[in-house]
Coordinates of C-alpha atoms in Angstrom, one line a residue:
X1 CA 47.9 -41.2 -177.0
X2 CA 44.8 -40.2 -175.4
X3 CA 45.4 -37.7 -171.9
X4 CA 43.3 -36.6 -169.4
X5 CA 39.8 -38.2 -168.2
X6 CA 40.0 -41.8 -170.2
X7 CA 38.1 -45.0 -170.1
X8 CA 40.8 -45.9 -168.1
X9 CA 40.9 -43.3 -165.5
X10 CA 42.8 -39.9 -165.9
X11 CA 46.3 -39.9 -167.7
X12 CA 48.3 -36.8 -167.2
X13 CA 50.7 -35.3 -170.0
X14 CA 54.3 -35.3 -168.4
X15 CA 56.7 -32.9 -169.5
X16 CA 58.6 -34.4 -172.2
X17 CA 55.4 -35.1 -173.5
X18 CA 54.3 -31.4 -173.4
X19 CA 57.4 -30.7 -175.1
X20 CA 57.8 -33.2 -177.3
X21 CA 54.2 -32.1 -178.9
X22 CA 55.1 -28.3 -178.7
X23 CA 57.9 -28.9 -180.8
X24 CA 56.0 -31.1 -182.9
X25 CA 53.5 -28.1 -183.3
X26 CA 56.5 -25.7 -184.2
X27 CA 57.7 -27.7 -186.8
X28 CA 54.3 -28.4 -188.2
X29 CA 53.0 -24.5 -188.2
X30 CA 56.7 -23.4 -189.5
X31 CA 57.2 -26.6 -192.7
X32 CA 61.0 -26.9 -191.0
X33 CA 62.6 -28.6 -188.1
X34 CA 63.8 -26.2 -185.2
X35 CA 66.8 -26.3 -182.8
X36 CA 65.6 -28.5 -179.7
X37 CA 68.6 -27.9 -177.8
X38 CA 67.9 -26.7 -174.2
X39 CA 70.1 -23.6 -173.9
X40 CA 68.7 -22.4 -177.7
X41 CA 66.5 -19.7 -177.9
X42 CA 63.7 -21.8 -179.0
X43 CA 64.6 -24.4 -177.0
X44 CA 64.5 -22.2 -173.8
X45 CA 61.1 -21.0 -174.6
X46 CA 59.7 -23.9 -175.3
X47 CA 61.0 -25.0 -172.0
X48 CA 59.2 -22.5 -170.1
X49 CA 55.9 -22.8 -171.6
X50 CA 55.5 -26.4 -171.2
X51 CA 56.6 -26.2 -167.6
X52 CA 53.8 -23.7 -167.1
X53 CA 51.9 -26.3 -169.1
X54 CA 53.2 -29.5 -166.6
X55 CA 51.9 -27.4 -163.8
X56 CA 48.2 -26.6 -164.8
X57 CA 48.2 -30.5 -165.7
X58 CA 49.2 -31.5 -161.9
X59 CA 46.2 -29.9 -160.0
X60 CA 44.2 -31.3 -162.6
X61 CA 45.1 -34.8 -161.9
X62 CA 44.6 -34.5 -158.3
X63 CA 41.5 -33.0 -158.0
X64 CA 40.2 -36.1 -160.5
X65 CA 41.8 -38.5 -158.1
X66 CA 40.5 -35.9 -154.9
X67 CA 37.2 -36.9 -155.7
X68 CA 37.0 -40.6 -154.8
X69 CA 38.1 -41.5 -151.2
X70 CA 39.8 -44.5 -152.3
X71 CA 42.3 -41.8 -153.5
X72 CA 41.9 -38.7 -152.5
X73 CA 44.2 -36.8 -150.6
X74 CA 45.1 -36.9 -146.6
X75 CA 43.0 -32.8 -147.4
X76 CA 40.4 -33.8 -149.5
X77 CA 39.6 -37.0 -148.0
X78 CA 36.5 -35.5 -145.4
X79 CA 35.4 -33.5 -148.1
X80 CA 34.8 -36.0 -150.7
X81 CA 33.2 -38.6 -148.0
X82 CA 30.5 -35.4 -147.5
X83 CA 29.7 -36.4 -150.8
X84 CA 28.2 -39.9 -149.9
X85 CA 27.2 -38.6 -146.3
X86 CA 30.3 -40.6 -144.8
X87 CA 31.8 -39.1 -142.1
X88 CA 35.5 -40.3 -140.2
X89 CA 34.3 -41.3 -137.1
X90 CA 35.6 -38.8 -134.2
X91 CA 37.6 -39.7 -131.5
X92 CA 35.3 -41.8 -128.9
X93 CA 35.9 -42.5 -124.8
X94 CA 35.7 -45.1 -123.3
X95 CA 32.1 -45.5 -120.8
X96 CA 31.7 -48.5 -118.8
X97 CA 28.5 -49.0 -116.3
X98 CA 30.0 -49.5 -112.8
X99 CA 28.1 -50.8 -109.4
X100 CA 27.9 -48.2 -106.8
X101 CA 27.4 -49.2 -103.8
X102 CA 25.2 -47.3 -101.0
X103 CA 22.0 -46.6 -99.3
X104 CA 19.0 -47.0 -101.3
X105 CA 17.7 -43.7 -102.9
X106 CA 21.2 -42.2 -102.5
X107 CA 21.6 -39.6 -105.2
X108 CA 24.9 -39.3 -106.8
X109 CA 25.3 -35.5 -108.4
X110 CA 26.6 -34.7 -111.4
X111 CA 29.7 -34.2 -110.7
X112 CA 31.0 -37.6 -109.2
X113 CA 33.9 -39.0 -110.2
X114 CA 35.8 -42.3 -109.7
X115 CA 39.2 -43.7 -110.9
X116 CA 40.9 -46.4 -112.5
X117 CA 44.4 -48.5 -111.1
X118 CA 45.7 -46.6 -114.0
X119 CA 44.8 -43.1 -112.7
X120 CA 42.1 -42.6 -115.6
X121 CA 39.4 -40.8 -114.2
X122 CA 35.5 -41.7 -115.2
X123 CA 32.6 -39.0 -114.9
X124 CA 29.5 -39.6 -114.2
X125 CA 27.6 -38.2 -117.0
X126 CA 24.2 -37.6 -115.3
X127 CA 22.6 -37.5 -111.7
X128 CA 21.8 -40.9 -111.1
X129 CA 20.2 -42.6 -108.0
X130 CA 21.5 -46.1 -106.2
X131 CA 17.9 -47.4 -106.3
X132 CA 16.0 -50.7 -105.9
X133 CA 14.6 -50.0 -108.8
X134 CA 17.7 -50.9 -110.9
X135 CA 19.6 -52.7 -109.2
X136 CA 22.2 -56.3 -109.7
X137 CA 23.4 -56.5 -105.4
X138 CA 20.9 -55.6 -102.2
X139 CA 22.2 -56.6 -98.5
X140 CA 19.1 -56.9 -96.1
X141 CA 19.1 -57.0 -92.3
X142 CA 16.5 -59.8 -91.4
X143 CA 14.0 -58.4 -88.7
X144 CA 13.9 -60.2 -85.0
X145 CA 11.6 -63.0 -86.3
X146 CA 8.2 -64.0 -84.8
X147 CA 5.7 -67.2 -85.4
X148 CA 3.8 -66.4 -88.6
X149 CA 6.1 -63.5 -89.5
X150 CA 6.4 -63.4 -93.5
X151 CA 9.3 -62.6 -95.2
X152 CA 8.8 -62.1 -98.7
X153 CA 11.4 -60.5 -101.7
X154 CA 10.0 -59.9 -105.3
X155 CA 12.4 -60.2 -108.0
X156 CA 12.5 -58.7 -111.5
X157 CA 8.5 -58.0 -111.4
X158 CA 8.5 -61.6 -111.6
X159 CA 9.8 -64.2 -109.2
X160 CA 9.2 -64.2 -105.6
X161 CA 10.6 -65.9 -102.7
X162 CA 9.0 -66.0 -99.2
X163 CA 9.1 -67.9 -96.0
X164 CA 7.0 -67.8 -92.9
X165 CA 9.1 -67.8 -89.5
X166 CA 8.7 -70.6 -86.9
X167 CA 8.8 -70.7 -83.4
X168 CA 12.5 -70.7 -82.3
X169 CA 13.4 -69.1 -85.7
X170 CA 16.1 -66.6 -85.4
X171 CA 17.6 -63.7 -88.4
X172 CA 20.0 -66.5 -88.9
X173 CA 17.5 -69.3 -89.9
X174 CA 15.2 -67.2 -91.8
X175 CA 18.5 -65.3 -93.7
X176 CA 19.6 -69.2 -94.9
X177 CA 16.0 -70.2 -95.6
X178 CA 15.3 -67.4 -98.3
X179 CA 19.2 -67.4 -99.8
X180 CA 18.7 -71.6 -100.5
X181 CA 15.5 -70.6 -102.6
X182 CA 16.0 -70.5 -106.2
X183 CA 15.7 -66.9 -108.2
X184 CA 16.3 -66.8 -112.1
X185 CA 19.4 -64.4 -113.2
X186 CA 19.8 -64.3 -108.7
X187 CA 21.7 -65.5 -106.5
X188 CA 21.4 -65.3 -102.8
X189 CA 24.1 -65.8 -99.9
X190 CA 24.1 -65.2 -95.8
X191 CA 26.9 -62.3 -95.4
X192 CA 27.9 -61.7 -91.7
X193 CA 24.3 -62.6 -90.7
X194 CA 22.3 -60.3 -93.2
X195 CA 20.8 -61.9 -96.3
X196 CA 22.4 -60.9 -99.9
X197 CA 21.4 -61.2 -103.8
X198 CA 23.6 -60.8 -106.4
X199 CA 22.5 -60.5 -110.0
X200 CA 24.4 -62.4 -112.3
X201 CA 24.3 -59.9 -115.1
X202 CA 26.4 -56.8 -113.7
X203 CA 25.5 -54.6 -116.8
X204 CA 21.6 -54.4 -116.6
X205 CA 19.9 -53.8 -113.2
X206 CA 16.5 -55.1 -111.8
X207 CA 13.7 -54.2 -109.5
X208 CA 14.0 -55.8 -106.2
X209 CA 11.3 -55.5 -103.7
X210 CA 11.6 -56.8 -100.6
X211 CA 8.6 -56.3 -97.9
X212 CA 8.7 -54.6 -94.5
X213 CA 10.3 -57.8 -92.3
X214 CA 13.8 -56.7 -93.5
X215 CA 15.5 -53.3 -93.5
X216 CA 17.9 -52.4 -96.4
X217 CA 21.1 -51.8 -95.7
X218 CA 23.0 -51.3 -99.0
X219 CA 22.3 -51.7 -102.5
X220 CA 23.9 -51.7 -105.5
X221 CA 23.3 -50.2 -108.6
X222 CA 24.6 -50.0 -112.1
X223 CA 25.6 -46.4 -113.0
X224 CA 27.4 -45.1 -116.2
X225 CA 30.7 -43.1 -116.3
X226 CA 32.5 -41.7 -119.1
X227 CA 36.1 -42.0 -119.2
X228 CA 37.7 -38.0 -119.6
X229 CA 40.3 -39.1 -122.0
X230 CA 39.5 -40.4 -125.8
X231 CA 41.0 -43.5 -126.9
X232 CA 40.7 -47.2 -126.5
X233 CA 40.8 -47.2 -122.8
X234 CA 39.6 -50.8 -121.4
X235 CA 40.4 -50.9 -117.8
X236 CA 40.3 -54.6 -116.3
X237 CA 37.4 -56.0 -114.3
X238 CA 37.2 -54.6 -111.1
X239 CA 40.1 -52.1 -111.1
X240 CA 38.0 -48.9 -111.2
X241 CA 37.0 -48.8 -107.6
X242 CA 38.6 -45.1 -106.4
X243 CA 36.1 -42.9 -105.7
X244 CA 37.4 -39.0 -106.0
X245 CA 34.4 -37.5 -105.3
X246 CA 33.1 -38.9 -101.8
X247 CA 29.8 -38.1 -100.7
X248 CA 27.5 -39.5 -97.3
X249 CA 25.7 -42.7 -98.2
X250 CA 28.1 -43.8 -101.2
X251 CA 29.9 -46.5 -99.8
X252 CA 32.3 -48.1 -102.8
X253 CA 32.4 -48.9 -106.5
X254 CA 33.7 -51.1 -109.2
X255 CA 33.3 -52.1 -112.7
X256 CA 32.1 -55.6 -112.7
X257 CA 30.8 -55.6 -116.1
X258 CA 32.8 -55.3 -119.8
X259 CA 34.1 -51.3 -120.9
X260 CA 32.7 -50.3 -124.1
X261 CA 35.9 -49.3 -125.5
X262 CA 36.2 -45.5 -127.3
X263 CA 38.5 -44.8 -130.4
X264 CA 41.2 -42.7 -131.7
X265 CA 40.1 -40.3 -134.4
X266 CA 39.7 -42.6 -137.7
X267 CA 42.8 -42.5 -139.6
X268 CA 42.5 -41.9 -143.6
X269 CA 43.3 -45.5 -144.0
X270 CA 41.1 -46.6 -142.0
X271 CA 38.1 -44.7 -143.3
X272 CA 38.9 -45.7 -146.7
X273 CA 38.7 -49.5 -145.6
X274 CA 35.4 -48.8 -144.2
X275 CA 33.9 -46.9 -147.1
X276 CA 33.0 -49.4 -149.5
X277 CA 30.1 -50.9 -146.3
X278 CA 29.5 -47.1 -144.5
X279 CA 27.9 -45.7 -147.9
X280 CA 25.0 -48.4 -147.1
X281 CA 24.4 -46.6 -143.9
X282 CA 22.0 -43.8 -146.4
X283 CA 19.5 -46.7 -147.0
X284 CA 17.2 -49.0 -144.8
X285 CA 15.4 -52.2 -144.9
X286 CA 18.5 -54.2 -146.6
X287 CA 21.1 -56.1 -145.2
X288 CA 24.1 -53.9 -145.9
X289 CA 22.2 -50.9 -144.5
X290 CA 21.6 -52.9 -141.6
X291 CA 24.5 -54.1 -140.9
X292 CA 26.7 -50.6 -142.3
X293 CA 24.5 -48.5 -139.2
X294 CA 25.6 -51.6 -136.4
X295 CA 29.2 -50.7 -137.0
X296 CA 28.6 -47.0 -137.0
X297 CA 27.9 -47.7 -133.2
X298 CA 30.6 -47.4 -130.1
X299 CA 32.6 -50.8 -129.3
X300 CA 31.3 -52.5 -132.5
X301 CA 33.8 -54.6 -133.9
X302 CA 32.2 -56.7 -136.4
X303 CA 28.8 -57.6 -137.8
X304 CA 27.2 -60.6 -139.3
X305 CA 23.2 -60.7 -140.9
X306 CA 21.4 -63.9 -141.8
X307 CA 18.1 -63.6 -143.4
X308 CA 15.1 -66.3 -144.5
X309 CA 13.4 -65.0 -147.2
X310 CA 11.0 -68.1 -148.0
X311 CA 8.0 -69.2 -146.5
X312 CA 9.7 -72.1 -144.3
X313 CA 11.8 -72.1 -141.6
X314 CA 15.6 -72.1 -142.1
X315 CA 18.5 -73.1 -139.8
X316 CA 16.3 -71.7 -137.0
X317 CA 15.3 -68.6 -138.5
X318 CA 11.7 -67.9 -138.7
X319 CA 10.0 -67.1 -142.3
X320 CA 10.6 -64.0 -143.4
X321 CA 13.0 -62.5 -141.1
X322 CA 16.6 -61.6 -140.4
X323 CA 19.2 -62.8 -137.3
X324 CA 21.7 -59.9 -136.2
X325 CA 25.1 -61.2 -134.9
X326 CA 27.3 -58.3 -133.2
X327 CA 30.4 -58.6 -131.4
X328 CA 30.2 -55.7 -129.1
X329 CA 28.3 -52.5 -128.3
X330 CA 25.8 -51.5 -125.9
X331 CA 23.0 -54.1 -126.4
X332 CA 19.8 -51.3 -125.9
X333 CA 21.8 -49.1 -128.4
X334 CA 22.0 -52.2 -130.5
X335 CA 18.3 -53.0 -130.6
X336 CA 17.1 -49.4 -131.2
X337 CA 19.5 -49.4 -134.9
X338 CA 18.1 -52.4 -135.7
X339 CA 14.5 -51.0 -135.4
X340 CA 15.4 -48.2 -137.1
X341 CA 16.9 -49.5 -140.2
X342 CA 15.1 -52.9 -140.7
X343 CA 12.2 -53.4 -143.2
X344 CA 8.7 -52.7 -141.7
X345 CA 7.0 -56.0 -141.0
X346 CA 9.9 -58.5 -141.0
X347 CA 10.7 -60.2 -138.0
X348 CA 13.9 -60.8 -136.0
X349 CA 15.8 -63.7 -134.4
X350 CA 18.3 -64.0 -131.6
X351 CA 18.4 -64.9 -127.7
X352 CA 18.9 -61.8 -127.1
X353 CA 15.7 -59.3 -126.8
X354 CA 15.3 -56.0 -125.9
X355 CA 12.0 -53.8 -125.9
X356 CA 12.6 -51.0 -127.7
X357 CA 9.7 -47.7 -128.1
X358 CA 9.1 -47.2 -132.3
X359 CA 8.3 -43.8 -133.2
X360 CA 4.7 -44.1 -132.8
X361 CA 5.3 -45.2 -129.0
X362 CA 4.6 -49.4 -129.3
X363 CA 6.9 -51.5 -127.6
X364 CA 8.6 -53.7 -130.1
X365 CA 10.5 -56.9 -129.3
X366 CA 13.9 -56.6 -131.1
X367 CA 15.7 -59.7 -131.1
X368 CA 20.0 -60.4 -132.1
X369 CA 23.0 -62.7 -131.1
X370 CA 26.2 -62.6 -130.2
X371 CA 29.4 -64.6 -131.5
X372 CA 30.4 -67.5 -129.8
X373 CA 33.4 -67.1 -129.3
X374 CA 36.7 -69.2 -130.1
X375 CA 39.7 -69.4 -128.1
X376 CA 42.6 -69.5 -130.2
X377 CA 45.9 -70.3 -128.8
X378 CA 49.2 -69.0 -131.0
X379 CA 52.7 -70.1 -130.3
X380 CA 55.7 -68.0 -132.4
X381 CA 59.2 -69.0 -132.5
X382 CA 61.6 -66.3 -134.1
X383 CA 65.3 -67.2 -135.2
X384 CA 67.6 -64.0 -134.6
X385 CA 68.9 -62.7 -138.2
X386 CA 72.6 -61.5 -137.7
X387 CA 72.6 -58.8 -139.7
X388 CA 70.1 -56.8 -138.3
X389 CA 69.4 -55.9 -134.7
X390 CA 66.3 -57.8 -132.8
X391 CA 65.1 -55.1 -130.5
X392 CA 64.9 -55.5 -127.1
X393 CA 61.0 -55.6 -127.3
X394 CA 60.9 -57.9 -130.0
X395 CA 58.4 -60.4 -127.9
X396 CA 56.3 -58.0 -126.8
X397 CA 56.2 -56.8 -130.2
X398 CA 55.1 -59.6 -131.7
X399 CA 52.5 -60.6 -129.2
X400 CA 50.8 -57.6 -130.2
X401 CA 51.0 -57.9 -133.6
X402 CA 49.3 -60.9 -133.4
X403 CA 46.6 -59.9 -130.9
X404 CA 46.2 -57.1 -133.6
X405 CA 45.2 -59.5 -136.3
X406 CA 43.1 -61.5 -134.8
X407 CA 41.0 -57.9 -133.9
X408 CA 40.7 -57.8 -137.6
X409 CA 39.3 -60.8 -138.3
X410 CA 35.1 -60.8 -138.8
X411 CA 32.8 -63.6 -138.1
X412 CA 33.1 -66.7 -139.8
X413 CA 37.0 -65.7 -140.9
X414 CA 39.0 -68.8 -140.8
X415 CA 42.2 -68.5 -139.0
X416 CA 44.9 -68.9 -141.5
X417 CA 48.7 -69.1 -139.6
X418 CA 50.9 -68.1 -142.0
X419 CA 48.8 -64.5 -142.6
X420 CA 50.4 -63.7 -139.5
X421 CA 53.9 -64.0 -140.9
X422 CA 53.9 -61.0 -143.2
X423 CA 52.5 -58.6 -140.3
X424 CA 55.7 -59.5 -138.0
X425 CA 58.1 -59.8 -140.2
X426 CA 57.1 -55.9 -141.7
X427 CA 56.9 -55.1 -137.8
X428 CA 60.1 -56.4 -136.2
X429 CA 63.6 -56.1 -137.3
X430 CA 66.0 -58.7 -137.1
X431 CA 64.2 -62.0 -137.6
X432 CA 65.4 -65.0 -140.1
X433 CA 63.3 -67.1 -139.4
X434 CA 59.1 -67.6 -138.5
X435 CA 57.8 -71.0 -137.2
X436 CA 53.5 -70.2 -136.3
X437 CA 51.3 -72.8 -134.7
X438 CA 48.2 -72.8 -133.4
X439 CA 45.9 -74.2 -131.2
X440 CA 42.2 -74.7 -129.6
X441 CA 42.8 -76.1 -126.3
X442 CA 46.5 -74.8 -125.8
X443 CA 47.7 -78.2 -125.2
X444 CA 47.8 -79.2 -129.1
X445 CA 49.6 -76.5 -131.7
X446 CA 49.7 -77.7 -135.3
X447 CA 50.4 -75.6 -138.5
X448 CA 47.1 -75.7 -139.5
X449 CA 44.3 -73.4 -140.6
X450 CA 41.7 -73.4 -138.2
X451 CA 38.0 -73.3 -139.4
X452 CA 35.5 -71.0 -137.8
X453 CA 32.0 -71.7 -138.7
X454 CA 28.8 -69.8 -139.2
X455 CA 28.2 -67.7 -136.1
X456 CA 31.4 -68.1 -134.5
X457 CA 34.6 -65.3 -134.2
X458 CA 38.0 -66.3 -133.4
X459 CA 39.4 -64.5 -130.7
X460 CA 43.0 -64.1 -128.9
X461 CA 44.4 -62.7 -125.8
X462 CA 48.3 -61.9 -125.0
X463 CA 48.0 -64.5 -122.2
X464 CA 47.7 -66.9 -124.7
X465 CA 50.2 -65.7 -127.3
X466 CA 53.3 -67.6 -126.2
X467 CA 56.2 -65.9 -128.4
X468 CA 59.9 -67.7 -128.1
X469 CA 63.5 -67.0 -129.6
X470 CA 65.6 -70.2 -130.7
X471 CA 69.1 -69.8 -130.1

């Protein structure tokens, strides 16, 4: 038999092998057999030498397997990834772009601070300003109107609305006259007699400029914090809204827009599953490199890339280009990877489109998409095995099991029930018996796969994970 580095990978010579040819050897070099008892004298030696022999063959056979990270060692493992420039990815916090709330051109120090319902606390992680610059709420206090006074606000660099006061007008009038205006992305309201806009997108902030018939009295303006712990951290809408450091002219915050949500350091496991797409991360201009330095980013959970490579256009993507789909990340820090690793000279597709500087300082347009999202409803009824005990948590358990799968499923990945049977059974003790359904509209469960199309990314939530135990 052949040992060591084979065709078929590296095969170690055990002991009794190493013995069995030593005293092969013996016999051979001597013309007669020998005494292969253990406790003889010949037997004892050639007990020691082989096990000397066993042990130079052991580190051997690990540092062959050491060096691929399929394999290789909890030890090893970050040292052979440095081999293909792959690197774990370190423990991340969470950041999340809150609206704070004050008097335009406040300046909020470095040092500011807010908290969670939880008690997380979120650092600022610059000096920022509440500006009209970039802003998604202003609150403006309608000046005592006169006949022919204008009142005009400029939205975005773009849109404008304006009215001209009457005679008899009063604040009241002209505050109900400029709300009932239509403003793309805005939307306007009367609020104890002053006149408020409200961006609909919470993340991203826009100019506002309103003209000298109205006095500003509070604005609001998206600012980012950085959560001081590391981990998946993902507060709810609206909950961060303690402030710890309180200064003149800051009047409130909250989080009214989706956490990007940090990490745990990347286990070995983890890192391994990830390997076989992060080593296209070393190239550009193809669609594994593309889509290998998307998931490298924070809060990117999966990936998708469509390309038209003919002359024509194709399912709605324009000749010679490629269409992006990301479920999650920062969408500016999405747009500047994309620039960065696509091929020079083809074009992108998407609704979404940011402007992003290239290295020579041109704006380009970068174009991607998002998921549409499917609701998936999941109903689990356990039967109680007797012989084991069914922990006390067992639903909760299970809910989260479930939710847990479902986070592992890319775009396009059908929703096959019974793949969740495997995962609770391994994870909870004292089940018999696993009846799944699922459902779409929560009204109608059926043991039934359901298909996810091009594009689209099942999704779950524990509200919708209804877990019950038949008696």
């Amino acid at each position: 038999m052949e040992y060591g580095v084979t065709v078929n990978g590296f095969v170690r010579k055990r002991l009794p092998e190493i013995r069995e040819d030593i005293f092969k050897s013996l016999e051979q070099n001597l013309g007669s057999t020998v005494s292969r008892q253990p406790n003889s004298m010949i037997g004892v030696l050639v007990g020691v030498y082989a096990a000397e022999l066993d042990r130079m063959w052991q580190p051997l056979e690990r540092d062959y397997y050491d060096r691929s990270p399929i394999s290789a060692s909890e030890g090893s493992l970050d040292n052979t990834l440095a081999y293909t420039n792959v690197q774990r990815k370190k423990a991340q916090a969470s950041y999340l772009y809150a609206v704070c709330y004050g008097r335009s051109g406040m300046v909020l120090p470095a040092n500011c601070q807010i908290k969670d319902a939880s008690g997380y606390k979120w650092n600022i992680i610059e000096e920022s300003t509440i500006t009209l610059n970039d802003c998604v709420h202003v609150t403006l206090d309608v000046a005592t109107p006169a006949e022919g006074k204008v009142y005009s606000v400029q939205f975005d660099n773009d849109a404008v609305i304006k009215y001209t006061a009457k005679t008899g007008d009063t604040a009241l009038v002209v505050a109900v006259a400029l709300a009932s205006q239509n403003v793309p992305k805005w939307q306007g309201n009367v609020l104890d007699g002053k006149l408020v806009f409200e961006r609909a997108d919470r993340r991203y902030g826009a100019v506002v400029v309103p003209n000298e018939s109205f006095t500003v009295t509070q604005v609001g303006s998206p600012i980012r914090f950085d959560c001081e712990e590391y981990g998946a951290i993902e507060p709810l809408l609206n909950s961060v809204t303690y402030i710890n450091t309180n200064y003149d002219g800051w009047f409130s915050v909250s989080n009214e827009s989706e956490t990007y949500v940090g990490r745990d350091y990347e286990t070995a496991s983890e890192v391994r599953q990830r390997y076989a797409s992060a080593v296209f991360k070393n190239s550009v201009g193809m669609v594994e490199s593309i889509k290998a330095a998307l998931m490298e980013l924070q809060d990117v959970t999966s990936v998708t890339i469509y390309e038209n490579r003919t002359d024509e256009m194709v399912d709605g993507l324009k000749p010679h280009s490629f269409q992006a789909i990301v479920f999650g990340g920062d969408e500016e820090a999405i747009a500047r990877t994309i620039l960065s690793v696509a091929p020079l000279g083809i074009d992108t597709n998407g609704e979404i489109c940011v402007r992003v500087e290239d290295t020579e300082g041109a704006s380009q347009n970068i174009c991607f998409s998002r998921p549409h999202e499917v609701p998936v409803y999941v109903k689990v009824i356990i039967k109680e095995y007797n012989e084991e005990v069914l922990p006390g948590d067992a639903i909760d358990k299970i809910k989260n099991i479930v939710l847990a799968q479902f986070k592992k499923l890319s775009m396009g990945n059908d929703v096959i029930y019974q793949r969740l049977l495997g995962p609770i059974y391994s994870g909870v003790d004292g089940i018999s018996y696993i009846e799944c359904s699922v459902s779409k509209d929560g009204q109608t469960y059926k043991q039934e796969n359901i298909t996810i199309d091009r594009g689209e990314l099942a999704v779950t939530k524990l509200a919708d994970i209804t877990v019950a135990l038949e008696l």
